[in-house]
Each structure stands twice: as C-alpha cells, then as structure tokens.
mmCIF file of C-alpha atoms in Angstrom:
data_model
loop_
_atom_site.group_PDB
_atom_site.id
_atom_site.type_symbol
_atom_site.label_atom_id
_atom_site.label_comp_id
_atom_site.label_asym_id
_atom_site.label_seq_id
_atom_site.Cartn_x
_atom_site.Cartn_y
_atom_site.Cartn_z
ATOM 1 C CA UNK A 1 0.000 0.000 0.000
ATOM 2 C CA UNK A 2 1.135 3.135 -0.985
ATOM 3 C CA UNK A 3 -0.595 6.038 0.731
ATOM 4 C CA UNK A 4 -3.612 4.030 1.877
ATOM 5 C CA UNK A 5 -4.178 2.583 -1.693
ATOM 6 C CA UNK A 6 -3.459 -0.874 -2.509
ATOM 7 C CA UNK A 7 -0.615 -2.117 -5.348
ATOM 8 C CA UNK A 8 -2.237 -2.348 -8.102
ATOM 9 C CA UNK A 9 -0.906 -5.562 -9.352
ATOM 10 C CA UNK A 10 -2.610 -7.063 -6.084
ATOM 11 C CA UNK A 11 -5.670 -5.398 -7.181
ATOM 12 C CA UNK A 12 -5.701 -6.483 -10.545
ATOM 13 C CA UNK A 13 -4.841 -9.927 -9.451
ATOM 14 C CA UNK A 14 -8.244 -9.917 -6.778
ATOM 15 C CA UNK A 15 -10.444 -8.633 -10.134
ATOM 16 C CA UNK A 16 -9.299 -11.434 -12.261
ATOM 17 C CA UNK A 17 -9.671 -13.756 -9.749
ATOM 18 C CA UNK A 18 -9.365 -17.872 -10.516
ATOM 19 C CA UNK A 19 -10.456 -18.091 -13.657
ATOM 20 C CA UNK A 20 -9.256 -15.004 -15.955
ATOM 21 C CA UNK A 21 -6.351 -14.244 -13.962
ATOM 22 C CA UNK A 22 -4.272 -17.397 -14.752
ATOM 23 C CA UNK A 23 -5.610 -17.590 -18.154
ATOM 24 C CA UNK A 24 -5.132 -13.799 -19.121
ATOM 25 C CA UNK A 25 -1.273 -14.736 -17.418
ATOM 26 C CA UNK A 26 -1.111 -18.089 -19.767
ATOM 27 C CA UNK A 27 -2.173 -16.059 -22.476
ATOM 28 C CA UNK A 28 0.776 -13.372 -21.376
ATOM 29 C CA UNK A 29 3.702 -15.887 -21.379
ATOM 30 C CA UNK A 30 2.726 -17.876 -24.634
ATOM 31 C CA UNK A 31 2.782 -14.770 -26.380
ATOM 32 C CA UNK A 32 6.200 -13.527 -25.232
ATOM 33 C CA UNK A 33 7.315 -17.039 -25.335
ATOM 34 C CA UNK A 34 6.471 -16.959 -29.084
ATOM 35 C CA UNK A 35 7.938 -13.461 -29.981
ATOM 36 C CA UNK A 36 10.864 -14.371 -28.401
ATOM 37 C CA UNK A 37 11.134 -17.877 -30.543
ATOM 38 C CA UNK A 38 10.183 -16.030 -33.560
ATOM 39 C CA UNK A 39 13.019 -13.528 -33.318
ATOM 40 C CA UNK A 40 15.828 -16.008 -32.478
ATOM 41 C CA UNK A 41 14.861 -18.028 -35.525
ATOM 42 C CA UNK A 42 15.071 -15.124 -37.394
ATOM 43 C CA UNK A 43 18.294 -13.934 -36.932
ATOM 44 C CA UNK A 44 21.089 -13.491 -39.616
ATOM 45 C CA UNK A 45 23.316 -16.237 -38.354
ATOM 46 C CA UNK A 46 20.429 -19.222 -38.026
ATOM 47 C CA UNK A 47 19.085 -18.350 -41.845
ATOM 48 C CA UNK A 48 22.210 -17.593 -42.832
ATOM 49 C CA UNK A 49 25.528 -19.367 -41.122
ATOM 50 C CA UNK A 50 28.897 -17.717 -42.054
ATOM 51 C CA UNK A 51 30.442 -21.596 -41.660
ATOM 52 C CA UNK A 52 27.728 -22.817 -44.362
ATOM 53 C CA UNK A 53 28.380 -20.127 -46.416
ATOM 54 C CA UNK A 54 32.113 -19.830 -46.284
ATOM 55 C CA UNK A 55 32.287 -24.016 -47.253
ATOM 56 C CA UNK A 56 29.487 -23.883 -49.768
ATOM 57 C CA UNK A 57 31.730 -21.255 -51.325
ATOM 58 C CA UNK A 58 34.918 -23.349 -51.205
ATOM 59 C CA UNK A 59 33.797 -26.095 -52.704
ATOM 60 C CA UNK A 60 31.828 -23.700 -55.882
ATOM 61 C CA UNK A 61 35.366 -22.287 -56.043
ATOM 62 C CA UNK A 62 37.443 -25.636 -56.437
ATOM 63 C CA UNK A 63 34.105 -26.473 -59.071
ATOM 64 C CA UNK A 64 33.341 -29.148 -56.425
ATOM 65 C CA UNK A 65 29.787 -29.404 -56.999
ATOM 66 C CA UNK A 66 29.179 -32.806 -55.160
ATOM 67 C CA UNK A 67 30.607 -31.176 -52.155
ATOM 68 C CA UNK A 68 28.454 -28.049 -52.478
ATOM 69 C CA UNK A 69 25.701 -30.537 -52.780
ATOM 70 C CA UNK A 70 26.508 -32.416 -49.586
ATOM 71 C CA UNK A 71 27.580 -29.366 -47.340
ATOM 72 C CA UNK A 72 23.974 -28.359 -48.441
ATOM 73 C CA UNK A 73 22.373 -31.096 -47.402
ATOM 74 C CA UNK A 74 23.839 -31.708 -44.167
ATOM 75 C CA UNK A 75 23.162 -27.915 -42.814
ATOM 76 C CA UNK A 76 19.989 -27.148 -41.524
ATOM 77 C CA UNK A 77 19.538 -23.477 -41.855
ATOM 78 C CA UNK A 78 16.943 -21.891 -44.306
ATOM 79 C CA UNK A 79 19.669 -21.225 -47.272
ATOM 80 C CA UNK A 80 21.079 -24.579 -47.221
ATOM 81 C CA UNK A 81 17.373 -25.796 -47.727
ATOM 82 C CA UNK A 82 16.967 -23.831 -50.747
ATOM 83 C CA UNK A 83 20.385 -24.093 -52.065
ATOM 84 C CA UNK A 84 20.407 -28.365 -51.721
ATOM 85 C CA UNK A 85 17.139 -28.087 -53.897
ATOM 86 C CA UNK A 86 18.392 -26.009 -56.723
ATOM 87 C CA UNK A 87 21.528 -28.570 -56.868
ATOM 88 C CA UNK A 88 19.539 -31.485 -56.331
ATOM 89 C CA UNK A 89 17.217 -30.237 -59.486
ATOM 90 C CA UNK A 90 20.271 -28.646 -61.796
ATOM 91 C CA UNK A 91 20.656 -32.009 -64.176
ATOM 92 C CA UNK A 92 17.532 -31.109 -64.922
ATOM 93 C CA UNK A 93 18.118 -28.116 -66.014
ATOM 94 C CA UNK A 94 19.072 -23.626 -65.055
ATOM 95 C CA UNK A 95 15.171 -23.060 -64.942
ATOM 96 C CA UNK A 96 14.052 -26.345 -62.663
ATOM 97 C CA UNK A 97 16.859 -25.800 -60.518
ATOM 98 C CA UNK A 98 15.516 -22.086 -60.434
ATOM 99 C CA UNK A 99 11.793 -23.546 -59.432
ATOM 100 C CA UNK A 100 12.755 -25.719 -57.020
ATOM 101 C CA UNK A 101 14.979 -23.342 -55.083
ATOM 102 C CA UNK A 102 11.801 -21.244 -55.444
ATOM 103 C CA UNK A 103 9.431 -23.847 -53.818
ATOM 104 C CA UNK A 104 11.188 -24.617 -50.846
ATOM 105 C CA UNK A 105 11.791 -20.783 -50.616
ATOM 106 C CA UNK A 106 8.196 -20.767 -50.496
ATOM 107 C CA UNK A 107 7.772 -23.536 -48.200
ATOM 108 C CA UNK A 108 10.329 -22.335 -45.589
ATOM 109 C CA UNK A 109 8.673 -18.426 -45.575
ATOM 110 C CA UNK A 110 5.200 -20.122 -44.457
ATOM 111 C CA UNK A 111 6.591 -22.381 -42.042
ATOM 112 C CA UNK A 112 8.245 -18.628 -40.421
ATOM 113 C CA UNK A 113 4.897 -16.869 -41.229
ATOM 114 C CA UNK A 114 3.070 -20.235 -39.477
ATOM 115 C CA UNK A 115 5.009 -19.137 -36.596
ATOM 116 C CA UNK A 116 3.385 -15.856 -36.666
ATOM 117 C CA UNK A 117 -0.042 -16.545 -36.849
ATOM 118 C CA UNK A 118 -0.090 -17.923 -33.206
ATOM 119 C CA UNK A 119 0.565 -14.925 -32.343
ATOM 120 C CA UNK A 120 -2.476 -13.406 -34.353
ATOM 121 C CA UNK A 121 -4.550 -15.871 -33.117
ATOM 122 C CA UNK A 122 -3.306 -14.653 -29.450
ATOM 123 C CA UNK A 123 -4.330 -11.347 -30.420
ATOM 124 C CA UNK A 124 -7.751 -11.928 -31.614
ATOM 125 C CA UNK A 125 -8.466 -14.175 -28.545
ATOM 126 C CA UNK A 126 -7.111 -11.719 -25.932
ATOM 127 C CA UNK A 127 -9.989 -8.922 -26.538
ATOM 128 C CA UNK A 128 -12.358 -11.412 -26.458
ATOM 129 C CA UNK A 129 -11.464 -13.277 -22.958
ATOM 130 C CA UNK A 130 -11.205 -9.444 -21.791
ATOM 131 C CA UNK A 131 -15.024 -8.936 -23.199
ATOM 132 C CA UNK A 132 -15.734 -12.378 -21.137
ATOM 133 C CA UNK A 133 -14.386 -10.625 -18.180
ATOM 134 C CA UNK A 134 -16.442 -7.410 -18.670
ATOM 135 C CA UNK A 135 -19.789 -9.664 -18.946
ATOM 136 C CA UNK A 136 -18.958 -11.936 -16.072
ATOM 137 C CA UNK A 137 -18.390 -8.876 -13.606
ATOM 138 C CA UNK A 138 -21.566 -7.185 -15.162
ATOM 139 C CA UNK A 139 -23.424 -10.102 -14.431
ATOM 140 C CA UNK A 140 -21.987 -10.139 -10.911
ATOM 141 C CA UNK A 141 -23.457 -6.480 -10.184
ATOM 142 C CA UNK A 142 -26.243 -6.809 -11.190
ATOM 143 C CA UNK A 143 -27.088 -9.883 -9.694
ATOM 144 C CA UNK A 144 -25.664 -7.673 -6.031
ATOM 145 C CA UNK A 145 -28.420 -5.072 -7.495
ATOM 146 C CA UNK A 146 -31.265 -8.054 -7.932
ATOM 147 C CA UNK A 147 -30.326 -10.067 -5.132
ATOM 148 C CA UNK A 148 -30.299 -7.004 -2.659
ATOM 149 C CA UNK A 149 -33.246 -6.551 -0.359
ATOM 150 C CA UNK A 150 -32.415 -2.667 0.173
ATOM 151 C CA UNK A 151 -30.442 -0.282 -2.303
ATOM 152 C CA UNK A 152 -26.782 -1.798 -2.897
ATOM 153 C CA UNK A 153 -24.306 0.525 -1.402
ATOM 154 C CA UNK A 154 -21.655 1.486 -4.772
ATOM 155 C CA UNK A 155 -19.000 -0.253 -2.732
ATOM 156 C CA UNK A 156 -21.232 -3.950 -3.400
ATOM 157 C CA UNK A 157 -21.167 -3.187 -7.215
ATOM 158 C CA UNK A 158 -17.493 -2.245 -7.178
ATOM 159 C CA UNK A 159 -15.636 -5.244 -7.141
ATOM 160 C CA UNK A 160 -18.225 -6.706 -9.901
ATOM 161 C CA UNK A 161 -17.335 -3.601 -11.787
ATOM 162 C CA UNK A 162 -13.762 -3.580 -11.542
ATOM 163 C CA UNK A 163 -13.900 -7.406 -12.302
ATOM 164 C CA UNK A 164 -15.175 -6.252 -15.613
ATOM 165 C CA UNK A 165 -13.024 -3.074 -16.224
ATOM 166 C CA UNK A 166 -9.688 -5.108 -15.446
ATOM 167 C CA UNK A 167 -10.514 -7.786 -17.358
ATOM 168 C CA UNK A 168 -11.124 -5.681 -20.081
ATOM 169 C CA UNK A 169 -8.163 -3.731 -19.839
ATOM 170 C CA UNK A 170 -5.792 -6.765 -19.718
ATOM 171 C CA UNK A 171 -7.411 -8.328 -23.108
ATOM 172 C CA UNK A 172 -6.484 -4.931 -24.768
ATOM 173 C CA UNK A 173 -3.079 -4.742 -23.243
ATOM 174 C CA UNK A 174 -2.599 -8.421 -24.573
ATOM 175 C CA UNK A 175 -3.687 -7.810 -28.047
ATOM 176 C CA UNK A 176 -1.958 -4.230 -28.169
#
C-alpha cells in the first residue's frame, strides 16, 4: 500500500480472480514465449551461417559441386534448404533448378509466417477473454443489485465492476 491505496498488481490480481487471472497470465507468457522464438529463428546467423556459407563457397570455387551438394544437405539453416534443392534439381536443367529453389523458398517463408499466426490468433483471442471478463463482472453487479433486499451501497457493485473493467483492460493490453 502506498498512501492508503493498494498495489495495483494485487488489485488487478483480486479482479481477475481464478479463472481469468491465470488464463489472461497463460495467455501473457505464450505470447512472449512466441515473440521471443520467432526472433531467435530469425536472426542473420540461423538463416544464414557464415560456416555454411564460407564451405558452400569453397567447394563452388574448387568447381566441387558434389561437395556443395553435400555441405547443403547436411546444414539445416533456411539457405542450405533452398540451395540443396536447386543442386539437387540442376541435371535437370538452369530453370528447374531455379523452381525448385523457389518452392522450398516458399515452403520455408510459411513455415516462419506459421510461426506468426499464433501470435495473431493470441491477439484476436485476448480482446475477447477481456469482453468475457467485462460480462462476467456485469453479471456479478447486477445480480448484487437483484439479489439485494435494500439499495446496494456502490462499494457492493465495485468489485463486480472492476472485475469487468480489469478484465477488459488486460485483453487490450494483450492484443496491443
């Protein structure tokens, strides 16, 4: 308490109570969980390795094409993905090589973007558990107001109300 009010972290967590507050939280850690995941995979040195690219280079220099192949293939990062199928497709041709690199190009962008759209989907859900929140401490003051054999004082409807105001505020925060 600071001055006779209360933290408001304690107060939030009262208004959320057993339900929204650990799912709002859930919610909370998923989504930084995933933004975190999303921008370590995205970094320069996981799409991109300076070893892959400094041996893939070697062997293109010494025309070792084989070897390009197989450095390719045994790397894991995004360009060694695309680059193994361009040389797995070149007897085939400049143009299928070209297409295939393309493809798995393709392939590798949606599995990042699939990545991403958990992250949409947290932000289209978080409003609406917040609007859940609003309803359920509506519901709760009015049922003080019905349930009430005189006048409810504003302190009864208050912790209904703030119920709903909090729980609102924390689905915004989450999807902002």
């Amino acid at each position: 308490t600071a001055g006779g009010r209360e933290n408001f972290l304690i107060v939030m967590a009262r208004a959320n109570g057993w339900f929204f507050g650990p799912l709002l939280l859930l919610m909370s850690f998923v989504m930084v969980a995933l933004i975190m995941m999303n921008a370590m995979q995205v970094r320069r040195d996981v799409l991109l390795p300076q070893s892959f690219v400094e041996a893939f280079e070697q062997h293109l220099t010494n025309k070792d094409y084989q070897g390009a192949y197989e450095t390719a293939k045994t790397d894991d990062s995004f360009v060694a993905r695309v680059l193994e199928a361009g040389l797995r497709k070149l007897n085939r041709g400049y143009n299928e090589a070209i297409e295939g690199m393309q493809e798995v190009g393709e392939d590798e962008n949606m599995a990042l973007e699939h990545r991403i759209s958990y992250l949409a989907l947290i932000g289209s859900i978080a409003p609406m558990i917040g609007l859940m929140g609003t309803v359920w401490g509506m519901i709760g003051a009015f049922e003080e107001i019905a349930t009430s054999v005189s006048q409810p004082k504003p302190k009864d409807l208050a912790a209904n109300i703030q119920t709903a105001l909090i729980t609102t505020l924390e689905g915004l925060m989450i999807a902002i």
